[in-house]
Coordinates of C-alpha atoms in Angstrom, one line a residue:
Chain Q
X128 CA 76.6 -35.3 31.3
X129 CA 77.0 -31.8 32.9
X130 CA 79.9 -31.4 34.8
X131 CA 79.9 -28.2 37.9
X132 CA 83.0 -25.8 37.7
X133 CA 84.1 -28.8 41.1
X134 CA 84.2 -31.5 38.9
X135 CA 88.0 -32.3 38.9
X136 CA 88.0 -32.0 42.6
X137 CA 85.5 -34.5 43.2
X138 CA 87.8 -36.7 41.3
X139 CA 91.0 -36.0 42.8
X140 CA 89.2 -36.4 46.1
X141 CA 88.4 -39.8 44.8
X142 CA 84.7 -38.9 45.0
X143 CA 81.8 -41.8 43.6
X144 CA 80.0 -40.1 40.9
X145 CA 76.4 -40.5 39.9
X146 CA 74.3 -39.2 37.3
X147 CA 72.0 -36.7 39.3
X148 CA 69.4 -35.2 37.0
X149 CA 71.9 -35.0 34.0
X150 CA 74.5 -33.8 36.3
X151 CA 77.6 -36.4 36.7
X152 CA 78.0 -35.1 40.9
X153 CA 79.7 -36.9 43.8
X154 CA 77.2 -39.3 46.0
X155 CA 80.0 -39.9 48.6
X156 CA 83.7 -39.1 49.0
X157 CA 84.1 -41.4 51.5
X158 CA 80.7 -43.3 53.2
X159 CA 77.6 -41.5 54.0
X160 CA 77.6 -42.6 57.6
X161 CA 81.1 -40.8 58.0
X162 CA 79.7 -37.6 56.2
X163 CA 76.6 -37.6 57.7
X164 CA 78.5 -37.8 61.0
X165 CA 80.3 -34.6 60.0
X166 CA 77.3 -32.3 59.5
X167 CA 75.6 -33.2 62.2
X168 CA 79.2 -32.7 64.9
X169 CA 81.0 -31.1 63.1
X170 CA 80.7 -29.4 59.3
X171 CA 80.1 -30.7 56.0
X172 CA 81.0 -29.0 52.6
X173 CA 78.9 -29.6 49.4
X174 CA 79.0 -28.4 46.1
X175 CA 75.7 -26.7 44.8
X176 CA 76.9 -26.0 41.3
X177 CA 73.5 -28.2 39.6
X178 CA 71.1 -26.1 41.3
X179 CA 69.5 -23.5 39.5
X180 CA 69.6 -19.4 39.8
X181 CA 67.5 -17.3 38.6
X182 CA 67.6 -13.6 38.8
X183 CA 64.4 -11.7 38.4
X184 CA 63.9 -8.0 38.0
X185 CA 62.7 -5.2 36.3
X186 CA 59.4 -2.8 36.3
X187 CA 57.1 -5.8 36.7
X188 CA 59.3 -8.2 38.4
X189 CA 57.6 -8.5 41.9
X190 CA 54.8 -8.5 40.1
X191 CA 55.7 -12.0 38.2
X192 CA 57.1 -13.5 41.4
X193 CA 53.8 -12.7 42.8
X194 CA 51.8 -14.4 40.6
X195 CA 54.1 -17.5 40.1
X196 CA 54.6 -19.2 43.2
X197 CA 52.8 -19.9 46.5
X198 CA 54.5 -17.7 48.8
X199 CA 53.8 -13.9 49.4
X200 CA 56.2 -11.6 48.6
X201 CA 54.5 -8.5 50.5
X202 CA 55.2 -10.5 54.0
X203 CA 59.3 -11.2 53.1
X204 CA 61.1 -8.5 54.0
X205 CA 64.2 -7.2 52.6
X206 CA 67.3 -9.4 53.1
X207 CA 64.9 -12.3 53.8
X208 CA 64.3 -15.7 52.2
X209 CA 61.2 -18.1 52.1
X210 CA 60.2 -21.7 51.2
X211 CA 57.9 -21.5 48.3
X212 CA 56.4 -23.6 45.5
X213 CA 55.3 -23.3 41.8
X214 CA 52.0 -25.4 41.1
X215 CA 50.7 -26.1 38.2
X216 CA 46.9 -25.3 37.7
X217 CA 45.7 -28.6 39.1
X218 CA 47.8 -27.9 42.3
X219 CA 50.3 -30.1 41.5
X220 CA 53.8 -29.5 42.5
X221 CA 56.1 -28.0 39.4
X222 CA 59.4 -27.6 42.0
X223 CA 60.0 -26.0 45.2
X224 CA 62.0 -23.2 45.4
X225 CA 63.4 -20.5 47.9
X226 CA 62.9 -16.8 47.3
X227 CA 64.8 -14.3 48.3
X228 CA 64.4 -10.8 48.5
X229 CA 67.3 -8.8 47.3
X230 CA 65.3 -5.7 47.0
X231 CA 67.1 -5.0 43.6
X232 CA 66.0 -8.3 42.2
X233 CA 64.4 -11.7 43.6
X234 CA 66.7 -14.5 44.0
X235 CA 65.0 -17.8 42.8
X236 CA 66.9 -21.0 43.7
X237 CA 64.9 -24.0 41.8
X238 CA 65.8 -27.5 41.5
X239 CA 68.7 -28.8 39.1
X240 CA 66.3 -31.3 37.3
X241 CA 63.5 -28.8 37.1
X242 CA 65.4 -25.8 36.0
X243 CA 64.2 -25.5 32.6
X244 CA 60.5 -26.0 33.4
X245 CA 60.7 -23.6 35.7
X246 CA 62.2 -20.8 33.4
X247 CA 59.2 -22.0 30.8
X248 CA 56.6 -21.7 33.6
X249 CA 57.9 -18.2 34.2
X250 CA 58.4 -17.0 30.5
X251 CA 54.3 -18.2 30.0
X252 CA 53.6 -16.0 33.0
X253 CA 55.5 -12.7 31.8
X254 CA 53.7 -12.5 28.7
X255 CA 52.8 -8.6 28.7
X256 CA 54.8 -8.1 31.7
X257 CA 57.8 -5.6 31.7
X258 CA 60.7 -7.9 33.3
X259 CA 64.0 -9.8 33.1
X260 CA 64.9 -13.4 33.6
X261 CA 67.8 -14.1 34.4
X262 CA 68.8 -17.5 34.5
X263 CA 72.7 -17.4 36.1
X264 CA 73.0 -21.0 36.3
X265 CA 76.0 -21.1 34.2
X266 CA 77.0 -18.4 35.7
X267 CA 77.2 -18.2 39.5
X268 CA 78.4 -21.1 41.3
X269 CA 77.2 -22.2 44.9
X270 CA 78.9 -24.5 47.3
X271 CA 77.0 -24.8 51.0
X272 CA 78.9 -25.2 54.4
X273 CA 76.4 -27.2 57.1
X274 CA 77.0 -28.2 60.5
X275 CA 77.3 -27.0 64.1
X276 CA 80.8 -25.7 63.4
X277 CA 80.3 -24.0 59.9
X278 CA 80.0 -20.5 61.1
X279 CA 83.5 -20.3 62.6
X280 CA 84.9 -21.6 59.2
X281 CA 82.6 -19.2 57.2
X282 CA 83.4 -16.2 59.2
X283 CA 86.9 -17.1 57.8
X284 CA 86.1 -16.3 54.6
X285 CA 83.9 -12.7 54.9
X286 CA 83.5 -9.5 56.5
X287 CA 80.1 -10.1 56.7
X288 CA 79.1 -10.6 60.3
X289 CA 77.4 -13.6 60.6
X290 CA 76.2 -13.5 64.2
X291 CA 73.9 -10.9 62.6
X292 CA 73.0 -12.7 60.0
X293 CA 69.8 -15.0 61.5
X294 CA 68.4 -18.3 60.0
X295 CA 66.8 -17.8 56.6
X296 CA 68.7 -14.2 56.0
X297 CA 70.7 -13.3 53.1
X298 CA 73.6 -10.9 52.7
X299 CA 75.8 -9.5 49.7
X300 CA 79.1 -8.4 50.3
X301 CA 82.9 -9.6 49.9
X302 CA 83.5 -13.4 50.2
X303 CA 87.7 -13.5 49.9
X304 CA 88.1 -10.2 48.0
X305 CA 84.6 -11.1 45.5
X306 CA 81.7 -10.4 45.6
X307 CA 79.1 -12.5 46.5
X308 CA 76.1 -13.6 48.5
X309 CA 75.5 -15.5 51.7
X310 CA 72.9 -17.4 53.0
X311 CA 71.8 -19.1 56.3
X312 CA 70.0 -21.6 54.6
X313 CA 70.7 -25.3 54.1
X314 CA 69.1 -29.0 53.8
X315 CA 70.2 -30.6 56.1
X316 CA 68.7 -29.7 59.4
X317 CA 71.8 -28.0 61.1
X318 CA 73.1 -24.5 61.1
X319 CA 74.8 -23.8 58.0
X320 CA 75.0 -21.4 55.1
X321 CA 75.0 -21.2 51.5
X322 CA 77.7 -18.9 49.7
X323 CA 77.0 -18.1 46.0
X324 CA 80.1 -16.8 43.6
X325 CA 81.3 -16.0 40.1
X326 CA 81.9 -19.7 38.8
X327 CA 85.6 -19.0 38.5
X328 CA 85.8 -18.0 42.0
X329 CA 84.1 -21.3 43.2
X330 CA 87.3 -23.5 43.2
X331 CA 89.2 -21.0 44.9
X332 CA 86.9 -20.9 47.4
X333 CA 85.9 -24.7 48.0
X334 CA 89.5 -25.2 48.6
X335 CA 89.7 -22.7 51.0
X336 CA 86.9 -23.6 52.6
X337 CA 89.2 -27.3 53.6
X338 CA 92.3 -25.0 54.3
X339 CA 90.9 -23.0 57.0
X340 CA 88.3 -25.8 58.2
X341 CA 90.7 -28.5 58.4
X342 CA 90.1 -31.7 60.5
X343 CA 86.8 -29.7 61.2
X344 CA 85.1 -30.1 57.9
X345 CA 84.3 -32.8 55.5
X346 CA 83.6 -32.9 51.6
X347 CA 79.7 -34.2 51.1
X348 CA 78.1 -35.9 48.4
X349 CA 74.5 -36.4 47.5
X350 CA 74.0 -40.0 49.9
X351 CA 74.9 -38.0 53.0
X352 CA 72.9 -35.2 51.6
X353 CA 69.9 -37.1 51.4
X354 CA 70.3 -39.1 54.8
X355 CA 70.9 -35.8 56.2
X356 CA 67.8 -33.6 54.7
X357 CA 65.0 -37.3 54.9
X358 CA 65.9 -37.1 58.9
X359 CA 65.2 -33.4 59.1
X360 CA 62.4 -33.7 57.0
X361 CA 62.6 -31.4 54.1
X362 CA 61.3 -32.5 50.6
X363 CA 62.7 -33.8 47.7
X364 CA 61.7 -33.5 44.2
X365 CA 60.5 -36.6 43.0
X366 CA 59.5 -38.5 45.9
X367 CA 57.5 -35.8 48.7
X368 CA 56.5 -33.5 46.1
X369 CA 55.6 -34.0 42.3
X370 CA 53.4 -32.7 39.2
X371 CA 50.9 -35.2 40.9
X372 CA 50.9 -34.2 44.4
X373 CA 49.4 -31.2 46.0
X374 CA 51.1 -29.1 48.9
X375 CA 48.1 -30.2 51.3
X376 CA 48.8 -33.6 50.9
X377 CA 52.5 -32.8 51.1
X378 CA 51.9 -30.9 54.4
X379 CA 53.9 -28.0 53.1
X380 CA 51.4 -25.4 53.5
X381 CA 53.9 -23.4 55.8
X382 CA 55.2 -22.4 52.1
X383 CA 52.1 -21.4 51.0
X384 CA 49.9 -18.3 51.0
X385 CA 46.3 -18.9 49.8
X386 CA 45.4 -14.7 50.6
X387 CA 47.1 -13.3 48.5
X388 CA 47.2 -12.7 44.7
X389 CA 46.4 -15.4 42.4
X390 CA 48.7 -17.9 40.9
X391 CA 48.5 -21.1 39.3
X392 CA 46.5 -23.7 41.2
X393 CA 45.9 -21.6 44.4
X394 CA 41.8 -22.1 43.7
X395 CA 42.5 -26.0 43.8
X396 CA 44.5 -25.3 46.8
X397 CA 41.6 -23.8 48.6
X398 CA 39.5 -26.4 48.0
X399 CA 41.3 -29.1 49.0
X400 CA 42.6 -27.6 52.0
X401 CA 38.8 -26.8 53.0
X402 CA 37.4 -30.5 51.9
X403 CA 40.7 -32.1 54.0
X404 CA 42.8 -34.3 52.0
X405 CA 42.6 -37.6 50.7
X406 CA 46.1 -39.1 51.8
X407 CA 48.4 -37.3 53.4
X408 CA 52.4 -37.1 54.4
X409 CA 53.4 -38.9 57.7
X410 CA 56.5 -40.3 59.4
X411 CA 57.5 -44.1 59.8
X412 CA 60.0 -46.2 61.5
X413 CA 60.4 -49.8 60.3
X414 CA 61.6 -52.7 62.4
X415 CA 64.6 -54.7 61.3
X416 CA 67.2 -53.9 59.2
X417 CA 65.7 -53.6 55.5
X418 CA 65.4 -50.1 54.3
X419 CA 61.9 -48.6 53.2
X420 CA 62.2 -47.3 49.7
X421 CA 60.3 -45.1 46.9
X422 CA 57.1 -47.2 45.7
X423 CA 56.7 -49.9 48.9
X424 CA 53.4 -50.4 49.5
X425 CA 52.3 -48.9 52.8
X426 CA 49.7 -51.3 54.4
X427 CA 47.1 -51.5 57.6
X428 CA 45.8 -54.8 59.0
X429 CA 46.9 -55.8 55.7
X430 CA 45.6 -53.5 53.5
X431 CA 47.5 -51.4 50.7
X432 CA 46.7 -47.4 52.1
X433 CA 49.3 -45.7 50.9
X434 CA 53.5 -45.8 49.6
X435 CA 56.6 -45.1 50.5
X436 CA 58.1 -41.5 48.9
X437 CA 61.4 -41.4 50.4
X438 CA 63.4 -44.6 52.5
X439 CA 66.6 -44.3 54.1
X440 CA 68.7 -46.2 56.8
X441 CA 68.6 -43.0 59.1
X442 CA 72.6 -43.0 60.4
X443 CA 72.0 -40.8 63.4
X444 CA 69.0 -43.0 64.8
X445 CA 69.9 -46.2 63.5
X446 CA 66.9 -47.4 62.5
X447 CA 65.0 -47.4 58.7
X448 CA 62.7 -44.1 58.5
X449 CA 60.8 -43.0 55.5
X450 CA 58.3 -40.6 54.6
X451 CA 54.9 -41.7 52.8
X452 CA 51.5 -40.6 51.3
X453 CA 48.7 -42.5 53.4
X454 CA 44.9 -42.6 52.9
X455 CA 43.9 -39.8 55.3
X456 CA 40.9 -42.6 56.9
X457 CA 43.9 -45.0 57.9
X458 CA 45.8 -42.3 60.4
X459 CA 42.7 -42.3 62.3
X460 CA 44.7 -44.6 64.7
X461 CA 48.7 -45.3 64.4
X462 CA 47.8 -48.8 64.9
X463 CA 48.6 -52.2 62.2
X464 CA 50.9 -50.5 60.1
X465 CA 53.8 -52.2 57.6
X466 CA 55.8 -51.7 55.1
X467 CA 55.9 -54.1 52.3
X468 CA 59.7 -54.7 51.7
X469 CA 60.3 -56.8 48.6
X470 CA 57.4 -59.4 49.5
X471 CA 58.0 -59.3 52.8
X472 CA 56.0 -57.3 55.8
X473 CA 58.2 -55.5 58.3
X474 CA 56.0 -53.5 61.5
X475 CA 56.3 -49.7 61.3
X476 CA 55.4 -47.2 63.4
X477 CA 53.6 -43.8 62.9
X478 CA 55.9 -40.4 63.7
X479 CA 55.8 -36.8 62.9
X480 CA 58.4 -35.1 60.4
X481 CA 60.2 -34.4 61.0
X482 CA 62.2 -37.5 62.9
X483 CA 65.2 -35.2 63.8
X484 CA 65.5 -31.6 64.7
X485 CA 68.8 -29.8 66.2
X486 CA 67.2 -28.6 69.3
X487 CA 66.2 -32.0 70.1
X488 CA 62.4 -31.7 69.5
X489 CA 62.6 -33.8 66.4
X490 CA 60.1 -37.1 66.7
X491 CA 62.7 -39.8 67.1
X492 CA 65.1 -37.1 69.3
X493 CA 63.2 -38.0 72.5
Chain Y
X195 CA 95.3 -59.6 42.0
X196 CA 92.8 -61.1 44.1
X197 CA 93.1 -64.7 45.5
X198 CA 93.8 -67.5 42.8
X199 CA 92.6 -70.0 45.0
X200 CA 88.7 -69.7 44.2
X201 CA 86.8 -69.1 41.5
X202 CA 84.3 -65.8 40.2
X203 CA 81.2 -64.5 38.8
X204 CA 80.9 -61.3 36.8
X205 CA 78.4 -60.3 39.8
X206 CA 81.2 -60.2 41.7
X207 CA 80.8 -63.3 44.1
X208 CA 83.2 -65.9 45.0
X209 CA 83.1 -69.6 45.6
X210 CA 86.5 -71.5 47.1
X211 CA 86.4 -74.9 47.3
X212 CA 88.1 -77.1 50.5
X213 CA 87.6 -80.6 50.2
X214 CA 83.8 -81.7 49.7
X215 CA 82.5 -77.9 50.5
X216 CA 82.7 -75.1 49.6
X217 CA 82.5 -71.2 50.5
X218 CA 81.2 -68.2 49.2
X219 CA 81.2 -64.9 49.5
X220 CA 81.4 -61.1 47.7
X221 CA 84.7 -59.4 46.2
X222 CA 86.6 -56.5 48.1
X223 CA 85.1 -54.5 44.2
X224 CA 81.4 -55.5 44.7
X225 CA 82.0 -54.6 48.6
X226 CA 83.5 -51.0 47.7
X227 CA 81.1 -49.9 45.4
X228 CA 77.6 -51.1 47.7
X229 CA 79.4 -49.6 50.6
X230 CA 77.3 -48.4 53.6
X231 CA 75.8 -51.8 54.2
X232 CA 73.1 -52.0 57.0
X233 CA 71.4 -55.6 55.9
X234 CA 72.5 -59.1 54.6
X235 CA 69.7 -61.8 53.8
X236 CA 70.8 -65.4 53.2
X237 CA 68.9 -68.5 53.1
X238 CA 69.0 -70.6 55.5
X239 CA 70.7 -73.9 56.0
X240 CA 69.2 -77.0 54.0
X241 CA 68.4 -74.8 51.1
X242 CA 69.0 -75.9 47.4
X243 CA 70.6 -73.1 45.6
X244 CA 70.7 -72.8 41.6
X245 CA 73.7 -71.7 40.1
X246 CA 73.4 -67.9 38.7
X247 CA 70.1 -67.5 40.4
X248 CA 69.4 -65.1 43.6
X249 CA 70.2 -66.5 46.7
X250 CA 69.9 -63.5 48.6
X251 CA 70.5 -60.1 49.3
X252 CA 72.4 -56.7 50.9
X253 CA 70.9 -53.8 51.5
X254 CA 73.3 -50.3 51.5
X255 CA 71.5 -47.7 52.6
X256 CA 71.3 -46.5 49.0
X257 CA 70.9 -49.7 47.1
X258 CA 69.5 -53.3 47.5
X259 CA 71.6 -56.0 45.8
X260 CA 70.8 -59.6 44.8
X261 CA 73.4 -62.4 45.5
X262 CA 74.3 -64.5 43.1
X263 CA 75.2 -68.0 43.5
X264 CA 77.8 -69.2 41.6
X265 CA 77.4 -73.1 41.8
X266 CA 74.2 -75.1 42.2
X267 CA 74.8 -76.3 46.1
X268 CA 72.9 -77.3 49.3
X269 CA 73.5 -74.3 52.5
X270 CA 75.4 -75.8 54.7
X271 CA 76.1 -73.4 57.6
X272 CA 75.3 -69.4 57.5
X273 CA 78.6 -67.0 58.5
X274 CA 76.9 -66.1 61.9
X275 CA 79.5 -63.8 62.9
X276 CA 79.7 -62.0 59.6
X277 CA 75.4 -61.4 59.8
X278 CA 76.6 -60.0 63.3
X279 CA 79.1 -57.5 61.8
X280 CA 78.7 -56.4 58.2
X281 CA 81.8 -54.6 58.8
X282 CA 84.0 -57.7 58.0
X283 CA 82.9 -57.5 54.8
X284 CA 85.3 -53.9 54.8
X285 CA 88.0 -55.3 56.7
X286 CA 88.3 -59.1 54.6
X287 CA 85.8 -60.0 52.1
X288 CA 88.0 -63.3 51.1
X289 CA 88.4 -65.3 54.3
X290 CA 86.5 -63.8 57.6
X291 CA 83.8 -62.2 55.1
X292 CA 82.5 -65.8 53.6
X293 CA 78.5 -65.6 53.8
X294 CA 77.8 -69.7 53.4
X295 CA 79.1 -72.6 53.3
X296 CA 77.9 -74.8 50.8
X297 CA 77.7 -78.7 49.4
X298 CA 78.6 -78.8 45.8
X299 CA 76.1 -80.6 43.5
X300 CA 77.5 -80.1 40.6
X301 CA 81.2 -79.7 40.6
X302 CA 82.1 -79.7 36.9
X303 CA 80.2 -75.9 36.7
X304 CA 83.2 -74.4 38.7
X305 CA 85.4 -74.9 35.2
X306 CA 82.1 -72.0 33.8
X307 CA 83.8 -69.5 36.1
X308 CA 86.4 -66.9 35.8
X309 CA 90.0 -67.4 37.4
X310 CA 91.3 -64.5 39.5
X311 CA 92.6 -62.7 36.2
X312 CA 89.2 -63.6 34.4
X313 CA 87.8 -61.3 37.1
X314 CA 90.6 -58.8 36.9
X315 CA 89.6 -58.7 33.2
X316 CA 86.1 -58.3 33.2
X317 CA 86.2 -55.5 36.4
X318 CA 88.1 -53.5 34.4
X319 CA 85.9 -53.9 31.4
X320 CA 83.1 -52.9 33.9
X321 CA 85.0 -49.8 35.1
X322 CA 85.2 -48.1 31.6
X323 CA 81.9 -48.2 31.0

């Protein structure tokens, strides 16, 4: 199994390990109600290292971003970062990414499990084009800080002025005395940022990060990190978003641009988004205890109309919350919906994603 | 060492025998690596449970885990307090943690189990895998 450049902290921390799409990284350090906790009142620290980074430039490079994803490069300025997606022809979902614009090159960040389809996708696509792929995986680490009291810790570490630096802005520059890049990105629904390295400087700078932040921040694994990202409502690989599911159905069509020009699966895209779609993603919040998860047949008055994609036992609501993909006919009304839970039927209700959102607006905040 | 005073399963449950009943319960291991527990599911009182067959479960919130009895038994009484506050489960898996108490049916299966350093034996045997 892969190991990031954190590994041996994770296990002098005393860290759980799991295999996470080949990688062996930490699920919790100490229980994900604890680190959830942290993000959400505090900070939380995470290492990044499985993700994938891809540099692209060159003559033609725009030029290859533009046709590979859904997004439009055109409308993201300089120093500016969007949610996109790569689709296969069909419209299904090959990963979701975020682009950003370095103006000397665009940054692609792609899921850990999908980075090699991803650099295969975009290989197919340069044929004839004049440009460079650079996959920096190996080579550039990435650890995130998230959480209401992260950018008093991060300023700690840079020149960069972050209270210039708005939500879904990059900026290059010394972090310590190396250069790097950072980010006011994250997945977990709070402030936070995302600081990318050499690999050797990583360590270094994941230990500073608990020097100066103290009682204040928390190492993260991956449990918190999905508790954390489910109740904000941000897709995950796998469960919201697949080679089988479109970004209609998803309801991720703030990531996509359908004027602009063409890319794989964009004339799909336009169809279904004309026609409406067949199911489509909504909220739920179960009764009881049990915990909604991936493949749970989502019923109405007793009928099978959809399943569970992601199920979690939502620490800041208390309650079990999952996201599904429902027959589009059966959200007429929110009425007679369950969960099947292992044979038996627990009541849910119908909610908007996301179910929590910092400035209280989320659909289980009120 | 965990208590010699009861016998295990490889799954990580326990059953401790005073006078015609009996308890059980999970291990302080099994309890460790679930952790984050939000639901416990136990049959209810009068039921006949099989020995090494499900008798319930508990949910974490990132796995759900059957329960395995480890003597064929009639459910005598249901730990109320513990279905109350998984947290005892934490705090002491061996005595306040106990999930039901049972009527043995068939007493000579306790001399199948492992003894506290039967268990000792085969965590570690799980841990290095």
């Amino acid at each position: 199994m892969k190991q990031t450049t954190l590994h041996a902290r994770h296990v002098a921390l005393g860290a759980r390990m799991i295999d996470f799409g080949g990688w062996d990284m930490p699920v919790t350090y100490s229980d994900i109600a604890t680190e959830h906790a942290a993000v959400r009142q505090s900070a939380g620290l995470f290492d990044l290292g499985h993700m994938g980074r891809i540099a692209i430039s060159g003559p033609d490079g725009r030029t290859l971003v533009q046709k590979s994803q859904t997004n439009d490069l055109e409308r993201i300025p300089e120093g500016q970062i969007r949610y996109a997606l790569l689709l296969a022809d069909d419209g299904g979902v090959i990963d979701d990414i975020l682009v950003h614009n370095r103006g000397h090159d665009v940054y692609l960040v792609v899921n850990a499990s999908n980075r090699e389809v991803v650099l295969a996708h975009l290989a197919e696509l340069a044929r004839g084009l004049q440009v460079t792929i650079d996959d920096q995986s190996e080579r550039i680490g990435m650890i995130a800080v998230q959480g209401p009291r992260s950018p008093e810790i991060v300023q700690q570490l840079t020149a960069i002025d972050l209270s210039e630096l708005g939500y879904y802005r990059l900026a290059e520059g010394l972090i310590g005395d190396i250069e790097g890049m950072i980010t006011r990105t994250g997945y977990t629904g709070e402030d936070g940022f995302e600081l990318y390295l050499p690999v050797d400087a990583i360590g270094p700078l994941w230990d500073r990060v608990i020097e100066i932040g103290g009682d204040l921040v928390r190492p993260c694994g991956l449990g918190a990190r999905d508790t954390l990202r489910l109740e904000a409502g941000m897709p995950l690989y796998g469960h919201e978003i697949d080679r089988g599911i479109n970004p209609v159905e998803a309801g991720l069509m703030f990531g996509v641009r359908l004027k602009k020009p063409d890319y794989p699966g964009r004339t799909v895209l336009e169809k279904v988004k004309a026609e409406g779609p067949a199911r489509q993603m909504t909220g739920l919040v179960v009764e009881g205890r049990r915990i909604p998860r991936q493949g749970y047949a989502v019923l109405k008055n007793g009928n099978p109309v959809g399943a569970v994609c992601s199920g979690t036992w939502s620490p800041t609501f208390e309650k079990g919350i999952a996201t599904a993909l429902v027959a589009s006919g059966a959200l007429a009304d929110h009425d007679g919906f369950e969960i099947d839970i292992r044979g038996k039927r627990a009541p849910a209700r119908v909610v908007a994603i996301p179910f929590y959102k910092r400035d209280g607006s989320g659909s289980l905040n009120v | 060492m965990r208590p010699d005073d009861r016998k295990y399963l490889k799954s990580h449950e326990w059953v401790k025998v005073d006078g015609d009943v009996a308890y059980v319960g999970i291990t302080d291991y099994a309890v460790s690596h679930l952790s984050d527990l939000v639901f416990l599911d136990l049959p209810d009182v009068g039921t006949d449970l099989m020995a090494n067959e499900p008798f319930g479960e508990i949910e974490s919130v990132k796995a759900v885990s059957d329960l395995y009895c480890p003597v064929t038994a009639e459910v005598l009484e249901q730990n109320e307090e513990l279905l109350g506050d998984l947290g005892i489960l934490g705090k002491d898996p061996f005595e306040k943690g106990w999930m039901l108490k049972v009527r043995l049916q068939k007493p000579n299966e306790l001399n199948d189990l492992l003894d506290a350093a039967g268990y000792e034996k085969a965590i570690q045997e799980d841990e290095s895998h």
